[in-house]
PDB file of C-alpha atoms in Angstrom:
ATOM      1  CA  LYS A  16     -32.082  58.452  -4.662  1.00 61.00           C
ATOM      2  CA  ARG A  17     -34.897  59.223  -7.150  1.00 65.00           C
ATOM      3  CA  CYS A  18     -36.212  62.443  -8.751  1.00 72.00           C
ATOM      4  CA  ASN A  19     -39.605  63.488  -7.281  1.00 71.00           C
ATOM      5  CA  GLY A  20     -40.735  65.251 -10.562  1.00 71.00           C
ATOM      6  CA  SER A  21     -40.207  68.753  -9.003  1.00 75.00           C
ATOM      7  CA  GLY A  22     -36.337  68.759  -9.408  1.00 73.00           C
ATOM      8  CA  THR A  23     -35.444  67.462  -5.960  1.00 78.00           C
ATOM      9  CA  LEU A  24     -34.140  64.096  -4.945  1.00 76.00           C
ATOM     10  CA  LEU A  25     -35.883  61.735  -2.536  1.00 71.00           C
ATOM     11  CA  ASP A  26     -34.302  58.967  -0.445  1.00 73.00           C
ATOM     12  CA  VAL A  27     -35.892  55.678  -1.612  1.00 73.00           C
ATOM     13  CA  VAL A  28     -35.314  52.297  -0.027  1.00 76.00           C
ATOM     14  CA  ASP A  29     -33.795  49.915  -2.435  1.00 77.00           C
ATOM     15  CA  ASP A  30     -33.307  46.427  -0.759  1.00 79.00           C
ATOM     16  CA  SER A  31     -31.795  45.071  -4.021  1.00 79.00           C
ATOM     17  CA  ASP A  32     -28.640  47.261  -3.436  1.00 80.00           C
ATOM     18  CA  LEU A  33     -26.848  44.763  -1.295  1.00 82.00           C
ATOM     19  CA  PRO A  34     -23.945  45.641   1.071  1.00 81.00           C
ATOM     20  CA  VAL A  35     -21.146  43.360  -0.042  1.00 87.00           C
ATOM     21  CA  ASP A  36     -18.602  42.503   2.646  1.00 92.00           C
ATOM     22  CA  ASN A  37     -16.725  39.841   0.660  1.00 91.00           C
ATOM     23  CA  LEU A  38     -16.790  37.258   3.362  1.00 93.00           C
ATOM     24  CA  ASP A  39     -17.826  33.670   2.670  1.00 94.00           C
ATOM     25  CA  CYS A  40     -19.471  33.108   6.127  1.00 96.00           C
ATOM     26  CA  THR A  41     -21.716  36.060   6.254  1.00 95.00           C
ATOM     27  CA  GLN A  42     -24.942  36.799   4.074  1.00 93.00           C
ATOM     28  CA  ASP A  43     -25.166  40.178   2.323  1.00 93.00           C
ATOM     29  CA  VAL A  44     -28.668  41.348   3.310  1.00 92.00           C
ATOM     30  CA  CYS A  45     -30.636  44.677   2.927  1.00 88.00           C
ATOM     31  CA  SER A  46     -34.158  44.672   4.446  1.00 88.00           C
ATOM     32  CA  GLY A  47     -36.191  47.883   4.764  1.00 85.00           C
ATOM     33  CA  GLY A  48     -33.095  49.832   3.835  1.00 83.00           C
ATOM     34  CA  ALA A  49     -31.082  48.526   6.648  1.00 87.00           C
ATOM     35  CA  ALA A  50     -27.804  46.576   5.742  1.00 89.00           C
ATOM     36  CA  SER A  51     -26.794  43.582   7.691  1.00 91.00           C
ATOM     37  CA  HIS A  52     -24.495  40.561   7.466  1.00 94.00           C
ATOM     38  CA  PRO A  53     -26.093  37.643   9.363  1.00 94.00           C
ATOM     39  CA  PRO A  54     -23.752  34.535   9.629  1.00 96.00           C
ATOM     40  CA  GLU A  55     -24.104  31.472   7.233  1.00 96.00           C
ATOM     41  CA  PRO A  56     -24.939  28.092   8.933  1.00 96.00           C
ATOM     42  CA  ASN A  57     -21.976  26.157  10.344  1.00 93.00           C
ATOM     43  CA  THR A  58     -22.413  23.601   7.529  1.00 91.00           C
ATOM     44  CA  THR A  59     -21.496  26.066   4.806  1.00 96.00           C
ATOM     45  CA  THR A  60     -18.298  25.606   2.985  1.00 95.00           C
ATOM     46  CA  CYS A  61     -15.882  28.556   2.834  1.00 96.00           C
ATOM     47  CA  ASN A  62     -12.473  29.716   1.574  1.00 93.00           C
ATOM     48  CA  ASP A  63     -11.481  32.633   3.669  1.00 87.00           C
ATOM     49  CA  ASN A  64      -8.294  32.836   5.922  1.00 85.00           C
ATOM     50  CA  GLY A  65      -7.302  29.242   5.323  1.00 88.00           C
ATOM     51  CA  GLY A  66     -10.599  27.854   6.518  1.00 93.00           C
ATOM     52  CA  SER A  67     -13.018  25.506   4.936  1.00 95.00           C
ATOM     53  CA  ILE A  68     -16.154  25.520   6.906  1.00 96.00           C
ATOM     54  CA  CYS A  69     -18.271  28.344   8.506  1.00 97.00           C
ATOM     55  CA  ASN A  70     -18.562  28.359  12.276  1.00 96.00           C
ATOM     56  CA  GLY A  71     -22.097  29.696  12.385  1.00 95.00           C
ATOM     57  CA  ALA A  72     -20.953  33.021  13.889  1.00 96.00           C
ATOM     58  CA  GLY A  73     -19.636  34.459  10.609  1.00 95.00           C
ATOM     59  CA  ALA A  74     -15.973  33.151  10.584  1.00 96.00           C
ATOM     60  CA  CYS A  75     -14.381  30.671   8.158  1.00 97.00           C
ATOM     61  CA  VAL A  76     -12.543  28.127  10.350  1.00 97.00           C
ATOM     62  CA  GLN A  77     -10.746  24.783   9.782  1.00 97.00           C
ATOM     63  CA  CYS A  78     -13.264  22.843  11.903  1.00 97.00           C
ATOM     64  CA  ASN A  79     -16.261  22.925  14.054  1.00 96.00           C
ATOM     65  CA  THR A  80     -15.791  19.330  15.330  1.00 96.00           C
ATOM     66  CA  ALA A  81     -12.890  16.894  15.270  1.00 96.00           C
ATOM     67  CA  SER A  82     -14.569  14.849  12.502  1.00 94.00           C
ATOM     68  CA  ASP A  83     -14.147  17.986  10.190  1.00 95.00           C
ATOM     69  CA  CYS A  84     -10.286  17.362  10.621  1.00 95.00           C
ATOM     70  CA  GLY A  85     -10.285  13.900   9.118  1.00 93.00           C
ATOM     71  CA  PRO A  86     -10.599  10.261  10.326  1.00 94.00           C
ATOM     72  CA  ASP A  87      -9.074   8.632  13.434  1.00 95.00           C
ATOM     73  CA  THR A  88      -6.231   6.159  12.488  1.00 96.00           C
ATOM     74  CA  ASP A  89      -4.415   3.806  14.748  1.00 97.00           C
ATOM     75  CA  CYS A  90      -1.623   6.422  15.239  1.00 98.00           C
ATOM     76  CA  GLN A  91      -3.388   9.827  14.972  1.00 97.00           C
ATOM     77  CA  THR A  92      -6.564  11.330  16.515  1.00 96.00           C
ATOM     78  CA  PRO A  93      -7.556  14.629  15.123  1.00 96.00           C
ATOM     79  CA  THR A  94      -8.908  17.389  17.539  1.00 96.00           C
ATOM     80  CA  CYS A  95     -10.649  20.654  16.857  1.00 97.00           C
ATOM     81  CA  ASP A  96      -9.517  23.422  19.087  1.00 96.00           C
ATOM     82  CA  ALA A  97     -11.232  26.811  18.674  1.00 95.00           C
ATOM     83  CA  GLY A  98     -11.739  26.163  15.065  1.00 96.00           C
ATOM     84  CA  ILE A  99      -8.205  24.807  14.255  1.00 96.00           C
ATOM     85  CA  CYS A 100      -7.332  21.279  13.443  1.00 96.00           C
ATOM     86  CA  ASN A 101      -4.654  19.767  15.696  1.00 95.00           C
ATOM     87  CA  PRO A 102      -3.598  16.132  15.351  1.00 94.00           C
ATOM     88  CA  HIS A 103      -2.808  14.098  18.521  1.00 96.00           C
ATOM     89  CA  PHE A 104      -0.134  11.466  17.737  1.00 97.00           C
ATOM     90  CA  GLU A 105       0.330   8.163  19.609  1.00 97.00           C
ATOM     91  CA  ALA A 106       3.690   7.821  21.180  1.00 98.00           C
ATOM     92  CA  PRO A 107       6.555   6.279  19.093  1.00 98.00           C
ATOM     93  CA  GLY A 108       6.597   2.468  19.513  1.00 97.00           C
ATOM     94  CA  THR A 109       2.859   2.128  20.288  1.00 98.00           C
ATOM     95  CA  VAL A 110       1.869  -1.198  18.760  1.00 98.00           C
ATOM     96  CA  ILE A 111      -1.179  -0.897  16.363  1.00 98.00           C
ATOM     97  CA  PRO A 112      -3.871  -3.515  16.638  1.00 97.00           C
ATOM     98  CA  SER A 113      -3.755  -4.869  13.056  1.00 95.00           C
ATOM     99  CA  GLN A 114      -0.634  -7.128  12.664  1.00 97.00           C
ATOM    100  CA  THR A 115       0.385  -9.878  10.240  1.00 95.00           C
ATOM    101  CA  ALA A 116       1.132 -12.998  12.206  1.00 94.00           C
ATOM    102  CA  GLY A 117       4.446 -14.849  11.441  1.00 94.00           C
ATOM    103  CA  ASP A 118       6.303 -12.183   9.619  1.00 96.00           C
ATOM    104  CA  CYS A 119       8.849 -11.518  12.247  1.00 97.00           C
ATOM    105  CA  GLN A 120       7.719  -7.815  12.297  1.00 97.00           C
ATOM    106  CA  VAL A 121       5.615  -5.665  14.456  1.00 98.00           C
ATOM    107  CA  VAL A 122       4.000  -2.505  13.138  1.00 98.00           C
ATOM    108  CA  VAL A 123       4.194   0.565  15.560  1.00 98.00           C
ATOM    109  CA  CYS A 124       3.421   4.195  15.464  1.00 98.00           C
ATOM    110  CA  ASN A 125       6.262   6.470  14.512  1.00 98.00           C
ATOM    111  CA  GLY A 126       5.193   9.446  16.623  1.00 97.00           C
ATOM    112  CA  SER A 127       4.200  11.623  13.514  1.00 96.00           C
ATOM    113  CA  GLY A 128       0.872   9.923  12.735  1.00 95.00           C
ATOM    114  CA  GLY A 129       2.334   7.118  10.523  1.00 96.00           C
ATOM    115  CA  THR A 130       3.659   3.670  11.094  1.00 97.00           C
ATOM    116  CA  SER A 131       6.865   1.799  10.776  1.00 97.00           C
ATOM    117  CA  SER A 132       7.783  -1.951  10.910  1.00 97.00           C
ATOM    118  CA  VAL A 133      10.329  -3.247  13.332  1.00 97.00           C
ATOM    119  CA  ALA A 134      11.948  -6.573  13.918  1.00 97.00           C
ATOM    120  CA  ASP A 135      10.062  -8.882  16.303  1.00 97.00           C
ATOM    121  CA  ASN A 136      11.829 -12.106  16.522  1.00 96.00           C
ATOM    122  CA  ALA A 137       9.074 -13.506  18.743  1.00 95.00           C
ATOM    123  CA  ASP A 138       6.620 -13.306  15.859  1.00 95.00           C
ATOM    124  CA  ILE A 139       7.505 -16.775  14.504  1.00 94.00           C
ATOM    125  CA  ARG A 140       6.240 -18.308  11.278  1.00 90.00           C
ATOM    126  CA  VAL A 141       4.999 -21.750  12.335  1.00 93.00           C
ATOM    127  CA  ASP A 142       4.976 -24.185   9.382  1.00 95.00           C
ATOM    128  CA  ASN A 143       3.750 -27.101  11.487  1.00 94.00           C
ATOM    129  CA  LEU A 144       6.419 -29.484  10.073  1.00 96.00           C
ATOM    130  CA  ASP A 145       8.360 -31.737  12.493  1.00 96.00           C
ATOM    131  CA  CYS A 146      11.555 -31.625  10.522  1.00 97.00           C
ATOM    132  CA  THR A 147      11.953 -27.798  10.238  1.00 97.00           C
ATOM    133  CA  GLN A 148      12.676 -25.152  12.799  1.00 97.00           C
ATOM    134  CA  ASP A 149      10.376 -22.046  13.082  1.00 96.00           C
ATOM    135  CA  ILE A 150      12.715 -18.983  13.766  1.00 96.00           C
ATOM    136  CA  CYS A 151      13.178 -15.342  13.122  1.00 96.00           C
ATOM    137  CA  THR A 152      16.590 -13.847  12.767  1.00 95.00           C
ATOM    138  CA  ALA A 153      16.830 -10.036  12.749  1.00 95.00           C
ATOM    139  CA  GLY A 154      13.168  -9.753  11.806  1.00 95.00           C
ATOM    140  CA  VAL A 155      13.384 -12.228   8.952  1.00 95.00           C
ATOM    141  CA  PRO A 156      11.363 -15.518   9.210  1.00 94.00           C
ATOM    142  CA  SER A 157      12.813 -18.919   8.018  1.00 95.00           C
ATOM    143  CA  ASN A 158      12.172 -22.630   8.480  1.00 96.00           C
ATOM    144  CA  PRO A 159      15.455 -24.357   8.071  1.00 97.00           C
ATOM    145  CA  PRO A 160      15.649 -28.105   8.437  1.00 97.00           C
ATOM    146  CA  VAL A 161      16.497 -29.916  11.693  1.00 97.00           C
ATOM    147  CA  GLY A 162      19.199 -32.494  11.877  1.00 94.00           C
ATOM    148  CA  SER A 163      18.915 -35.891  10.116  1.00 95.00           C
ATOM    149  CA  GLY A 164      17.632 -38.832  12.197  1.00 94.00           C
ATOM    150  CA  LEU A 165      15.448 -36.871  14.556  1.00 95.00           C
ATOM    151  CA  SER A 166      11.973 -38.563  15.123  1.00 95.00           C
ATOM    152  CA  CYS A 167       8.907 -37.162  13.373  1.00 96.00           C
ATOM    153  CA  ASP A 168       5.378 -38.246  12.333  1.00 94.00           C
ATOM    154  CA  ASP A 169       4.496 -36.098   9.381  1.00 94.00           C
ATOM    155  CA  ASN A 170       2.860 -37.708   6.384  1.00 90.00           C
ATOM    156  CA  GLY A 171       3.388 -41.212   7.794  1.00 92.00           C
ATOM    157  CA  GLY A 172       7.147 -40.782   8.269  1.00 94.00           C
ATOM    158  CA  PHE A 173       9.440 -41.581  11.263  1.00 94.00           C
ATOM    159  CA  PHE A 174      12.715 -39.846  10.644  1.00 96.00           C
ATOM    160  CA  CYS A 175      13.766 -36.378   9.661  1.00 96.00           C
ATOM    161  CA  ASP A 176      16.038 -36.504   6.578  1.00 96.00           C
ATOM    162  CA  GLY A 177      17.936 -33.381   7.322  1.00 96.00           C
ATOM    163  CA  LEU A 178      16.550 -31.627   4.462  1.00 96.00           C
ATOM    164  CA  GLY A 179      13.213 -30.753   6.039  1.00 96.00           C
ATOM    165  CA  ALA A 180      11.224 -33.900   5.044  1.00 96.00           C
ATOM    166  CA  CYS A 181       9.853 -36.598   7.421  1.00 96.00           C
ATOM    167  CA  VAL A 182      10.584 -39.967   5.748  1.00 96.00           C
ATOM    168  CA  GLU A 183       9.938 -43.667   6.680  1.00 93.00           C
ATOM    169  CA  CYS A 184      13.577 -44.582   6.699  1.00 92.00           C
ATOM    170  CA  LEU A 185      17.080 -43.101   6.168  1.00 91.00           C
ATOM    171  CA  VAL A 186      18.869 -46.478   5.855  1.00 84.00           C
ATOM    172  CA  GLY A 187      17.777 -49.948   4.826  1.00 75.00           C
ATOM    173  CA  SER A 188      17.830 -51.321   8.475  1.00 74.00           C
ATOM    174  CA  GLN A 189      15.068 -48.704   9.441  1.00 72.00           C
TER     175      GLN A 189
END
């Protein structure tokens, strides 16, 4: 309102008098005296109602796409359902692709998005020595020596010494 100089008030359009709705995902606009709250773009960050990104329709949500919810892992795939992040967990015991060979262990999904290591006695550490065994016991790798006198051909030797080495002879007659 403004005085007209004759003692009466006139309605005057003031587009700088913005209508504030206190929402992160709407704009506060006044044009030609008409108030409006058009939505912010869906790339705008926000902090309303537990959200973090605007959905382009005026609401602050957790996500617009699954990539807004975080990266995929071997045991978890994030999904975005109606603006809410929901993880999809791989079943417990699902073997992940990346493994360490020969550690007598296998890394599997735990059903909650993480991993755990379990014994795998078939994942043997091979040392490529004729005079040692390659075994896993309860998930622990070892290479104990084989018996003395067994034949071998490591490092120019012929006989296992019972301590894990391949030697040329065990007794003078050899």
